C-alpha cells in the first residue's frame, strides 16, 4: 500500500506544482493539464480498489468509516476542481487546482496513518 500512496502523492504534488506555477504567473488552468488530472484521478481510483480488495481479504484499519470517508472525498475533489477550472477562466482556476492537489497529498498521509492503525 505504501508504494501506491507515494505514487499518488507524488503525482498530486507534481500537478499541484504545475498549477501553482501557473497561478503565480497569473494564468488559468490549460487544456494540457486535463490529462494530468485524469492520471491522478485514475491513480486515486486504483488506490480505492486496492483498499477495497485488501479490506475484503481481511485487512483492517483503525477506523474504517473515516478511511472510506477520506477515500471518497479524494475521489470527488479533482473532478470538482476541474469543473471549477473549466468555468472559471482566471488564475483562480489554477489556485483551486493547486489547493486541491495539496489536500490530496494530506489525505494520502491521513489514509496511511489510518491504515496502519
PDB file of C-alpha atoms in Angstrom:
ATOM      1  CA  UNK A   1       0.000   0.000   0.000  1.00  0.00           C
ATOM      2  CA  UNK A   2       2.836   2.418   0.801  1.00  0.00           C
ATOM      3  CA  UNK A   3       4.266   2.458  -2.761  1.00  0.00           C
ATOM      4  CA  UNK A   4       0.827   3.293  -4.141  1.00  0.00           C
ATOM      5  CA  UNK A   5       0.385   6.064  -1.579  1.00  0.00           C
ATOM      6  CA  UNK A   6       3.761   7.502  -2.555  1.00  0.00           C
ATOM      7  CA  UNK A   7       2.965   7.372  -6.274  1.00  0.00           C
ATOM      8  CA  UNK A   8      -0.410   9.058  -5.798  1.00  0.00           C
ATOM      9  CA  UNK A   9       1.157  11.690  -3.528  1.00  0.00           C
ATOM     10  CA  UNK A  10       3.965  12.381  -5.993  1.00  0.00           C
ATOM     11  CA  UNK A  11       1.566  12.686  -8.935  1.00  0.00           C
ATOM     12  CA  UNK A  12      -0.632  15.075  -6.952  1.00  0.00           C
ATOM     13  CA  UNK A  13       2.417  17.114  -5.900  1.00  0.00           C
ATOM     14  CA  UNK A  14       3.613  17.418  -9.485  1.00  0.00           C
ATOM     15  CA  UNK A  15       0.186  18.511 -10.699  1.00  0.00           C
ATOM     16  CA  UNK A  16      -0.118  20.915  -7.773  1.00  0.00           C
ATOM     17  CA  UNK A  17       3.300  22.425  -8.512  1.00  0.00           C
ATOM     18  CA  UNK A  18       2.346  22.880 -12.155  1.00  0.00           C
ATOM     19  CA  UNK A  19      -0.931  24.550 -11.182  1.00  0.00           C
ATOM     20  CA  UNK A  20       0.823  26.640  -8.536  1.00  0.00           C
ATOM     21  CA  UNK A  21       3.364  27.856 -11.076  1.00  0.00           C
ATOM     22  CA  UNK A  22       0.562  28.886 -13.422  1.00  0.00           C
ATOM     23  CA  UNK A  23      -1.204  30.657 -10.542  1.00  0.00           C
ATOM     24  CA  UNK A  24       1.941  32.614  -9.671  1.00  0.00           C
ATOM     25  CA  UNK A  25       2.216  33.628 -13.323  1.00  0.00           C
ATOM     26  CA  UNK A  26      -1.435  34.787 -13.217  1.00  0.00           C
ATOM     27  CA  UNK A  27      -2.523  32.160 -15.754  1.00  0.00           C
ATOM     28  CA  UNK A  28      -5.612  29.929 -15.747  1.00  0.00           C
ATOM     29  CA  UNK A  29      -5.601  26.166 -15.990  1.00  0.00           C
ATOM     30  CA  UNK A  30      -4.856  24.946 -19.520  1.00  0.00           C
ATOM     31  CA  UNK A  31      -6.137  22.014 -21.521  1.00  0.00           C
ATOM     32  CA  UNK A  32      -2.813  20.215 -21.299  1.00  0.00           C
ATOM     33  CA  UNK A  33      -3.398  19.813 -17.564  1.00  0.00           C
ATOM     34  CA  UNK A  34      -6.584  17.811 -18.143  1.00  0.00           C
ATOM     35  CA  UNK A  35      -4.750  14.536 -18.945  1.00  0.00           C
ATOM     36  CA  UNK A  36      -2.625  15.056 -15.817  1.00  0.00           C
ATOM     37  CA  UNK A  37      -5.805  15.443 -13.772  1.00  0.00           C
ATOM     38  CA  UNK A  38      -7.055  12.227 -15.367  1.00  0.00           C
ATOM     39  CA  UNK A  39      -3.857  10.370 -14.438  1.00  0.00           C
ATOM     40  CA  UNK A  40      -4.075  11.476 -10.802  1.00  0.00           C
ATOM     41  CA  UNK A  41      -7.770  10.578 -10.675  1.00  0.00           C
ATOM     42  CA  UNK A  42      -7.045   7.153 -12.173  1.00  0.00           C
ATOM     43  CA  UNK A  43      -4.367   6.593  -9.518  1.00  0.00           C
ATOM     44  CA  UNK A  44      -6.917   7.515  -6.844  1.00  0.00           C
ATOM     45  CA  UNK A  45      -9.420   5.032  -8.280  1.00  0.00           C
ATOM     46  CA  UNK A  46      -6.756   2.301  -8.319  1.00  0.00           C
ATOM     47  CA  UNK A  47      -5.910   3.137  -4.716  1.00  0.00           C
ATOM     48  CA  UNK A  48      -9.565   2.864  -3.706  1.00  0.00           C
ATOM     49  CA  UNK A  49      -9.857  -0.519  -5.436  1.00  0.00           C
ATOM     50  CA  UNK A  50      -6.679  -1.753  -3.713  1.00  0.00           C
ATOM     51  CA  UNK A  51      -8.078  -0.727  -0.319  1.00  0.00           C
ATOM     52  CA  UNK A  52     -11.434  -2.374  -1.093  1.00  0.00           C
ATOM     53  CA  UNK A  53      -9.745  -5.619  -2.129  1.00  0.00           C
ATOM     54  CA  UNK A  54      -7.472  -5.507   0.903  1.00  0.00           C
ATOM     55  CA  UNK A  55     -10.360  -4.991   3.272  1.00  0.00           C
ATOM     56  CA  UNK A  56     -12.411  -7.739   1.609  1.00  0.00           C
ATOM     57  CA  UNK A  57      -9.457 -10.086   2.147  1.00  0.00           C
ATOM     58  CA  UNK A  58      -9.394  -9.397   5.865  1.00  0.00           C
ATOM     59  CA  UNK A  59      -7.180  -6.328   6.241  1.00  0.00           C
ATOM     60  CA  UNK A  60      -8.393  -3.932   8.893  1.00  0.00           C
ATOM     61  CA  UNK A  61      -7.814  -0.317   9.733  1.00  0.00           C
ATOM     62  CA  UNK A  62      -8.148   1.687  12.914  1.00  0.00           C
ATOM     63  CA  UNK A  63     -11.292   3.466  11.698  1.00  0.00           C
ATOM     64  CA  UNK A  64     -12.825   2.012   8.511  1.00  0.00           C
ATOM     65  CA  UNK A  65     -15.536   4.671   8.239  1.00  0.00           C
ATOM     66  CA  UNK A  66     -13.012   7.502   8.398  1.00  0.00           C
ATOM     67  CA  UNK A  67     -10.789   5.688   5.896  1.00  0.00           C
ATOM     68  CA  UNK A  68     -13.646   5.347   3.422  1.00  0.00           C
ATOM     69  CA  UNK A  69     -14.647   8.950   4.036  1.00  0.00           C
ATOM     70  CA  UNK A  70     -11.157  10.078   3.020  1.00  0.00           C
ATOM     71  CA  UNK A  71     -11.099   7.769   0.007  1.00  0.00           C
ATOM     72  CA  UNK A  72     -14.453   9.015  -1.297  1.00  0.00           C
ATOM     73  CA  UNK A  73     -13.540  12.645  -0.583  1.00  0.00           C
ATOM     74  CA  UNK A  74     -10.327  12.453  -2.554  1.00  0.00           C
ATOM     75  CA  UNK A  75     -12.181  10.839  -5.464  1.00  0.00           C
ATOM     76  CA  UNK A  76     -14.575  13.791  -5.608  1.00  0.00           C
ATOM     77  CA  UNK A  77     -12.073  16.640  -5.165  1.00  0.00           C
ATOM     78  CA  UNK A  78     -10.303  16.590  -8.546  1.00  0.00           C
ATOM     79  CA  UNK A  79     -13.477  16.407 -10.674  1.00  0.00           C
ATOM     80  CA  UNK A  80     -14.897  19.336  -8.696  1.00  0.00           C
ATOM     81  CA  UNK A  81     -11.658  21.306  -9.161  1.00  0.00           C
ATOM     82  CA  UNK A  82     -11.730  20.521 -12.878  1.00  0.00           C
ATOM     83  CA  UNK A  83     -15.347  21.679 -13.176  1.00  0.00           C
ATOM     84  CA  UNK A  84     -14.488  24.880 -11.312  1.00  0.00           C
ATOM     85  CA  UNK A  85     -11.452  25.483 -13.525  1.00  0.00           C
ATOM     86  CA  UNK A  86     -13.491  24.836 -16.659  1.00  0.00           C
ATOM     87  CA  UNK A  87     -15.956  27.565 -15.685  1.00  0.00           C
ATOM     88  CA  UNK A  88     -13.514  29.996 -14.037  1.00  0.00           C
ATOM     89  CA  UNK A  89     -11.041  31.083 -16.703  1.00  0.00           C
ATOM     90  CA  UNK A  90      -8.852  33.190 -14.432  1.00  0.00           C
ATOM     91  CA  UNK A  91      -5.783  32.465 -12.338  1.00  0.00           C
ATOM     92  CA  UNK A  92      -8.093  31.261  -9.580  1.00  0.00           C
ATOM     93  CA  UNK A  93      -8.699  28.075 -11.526  1.00  0.00           C
ATOM     94  CA  UNK A  94      -5.001  27.295 -11.117  1.00  0.00           C
ATOM     95  CA  UNK A  95      -5.137  28.242  -7.439  1.00  0.00           C
ATOM     96  CA  UNK A  96      -8.081  25.905  -6.834  1.00  0.00           C
ATOM     97  CA  UNK A  97      -6.336  23.052  -8.631  1.00  0.00           C
ATOM     98  CA  UNK A  98      -3.124  23.609  -6.646  1.00  0.00           C
ATOM     99  CA  UNK A  99      -5.001  23.681  -3.328  1.00  0.00           C
ATOM    100  CA  UNK A 100      -6.932  20.506  -4.180  1.00  0.00           C
ATOM    101  CA  UNK A 101      -3.670  18.745  -5.030  1.00  0.00           C
ATOM    102  CA  UNK A 102      -2.215  19.724  -1.654  1.00  0.00           C
ATOM    103  CA  UNK A 103      -5.363  18.411   0.038  1.00  0.00           C
ATOM    104  CA  UNK A 104      -4.985  15.103  -1.842  1.00  0.00           C
ATOM    105  CA  UNK A 105      -1.413  14.807  -0.541  1.00  0.00           C
ATOM    106  CA  UNK A 106      -2.579  15.483   3.023  1.00  0.00           C
ATOM    107  CA  UNK A 107      -5.314  12.872   2.593  1.00  0.00           C
ATOM    108  CA  UNK A 108      -2.655  10.381   1.471  1.00  0.00           C
ATOM    109  CA  UNK A 109      -0.807  10.917   4.737  1.00  0.00           C
ATOM    110  CA  UNK A 110      -4.008  10.508   6.747  1.00  0.00           C
ATOM    111  CA  UNK A 111      -5.005   7.365   4.826  1.00  0.00           C
ATOM    112  CA  UNK A 112      -1.607   5.854   5.610  1.00  0.00           C
ATOM    113  CA  UNK A 113      -1.959   6.730   9.303  1.00  0.00           C
ATOM    114  CA  UNK A 114      -5.440   5.215   9.488  1.00  0.00           C
ATOM    115  CA  UNK A 115      -4.399   2.136   7.532  1.00  0.00           C
ATOM    116  CA  UNK A 116      -1.564   1.471   9.970  1.00  0.00           C
ATOM    117  CA  UNK A 117      -3.836   1.990  12.937  1.00  0.00           C
TER     118      UNK A 117
END
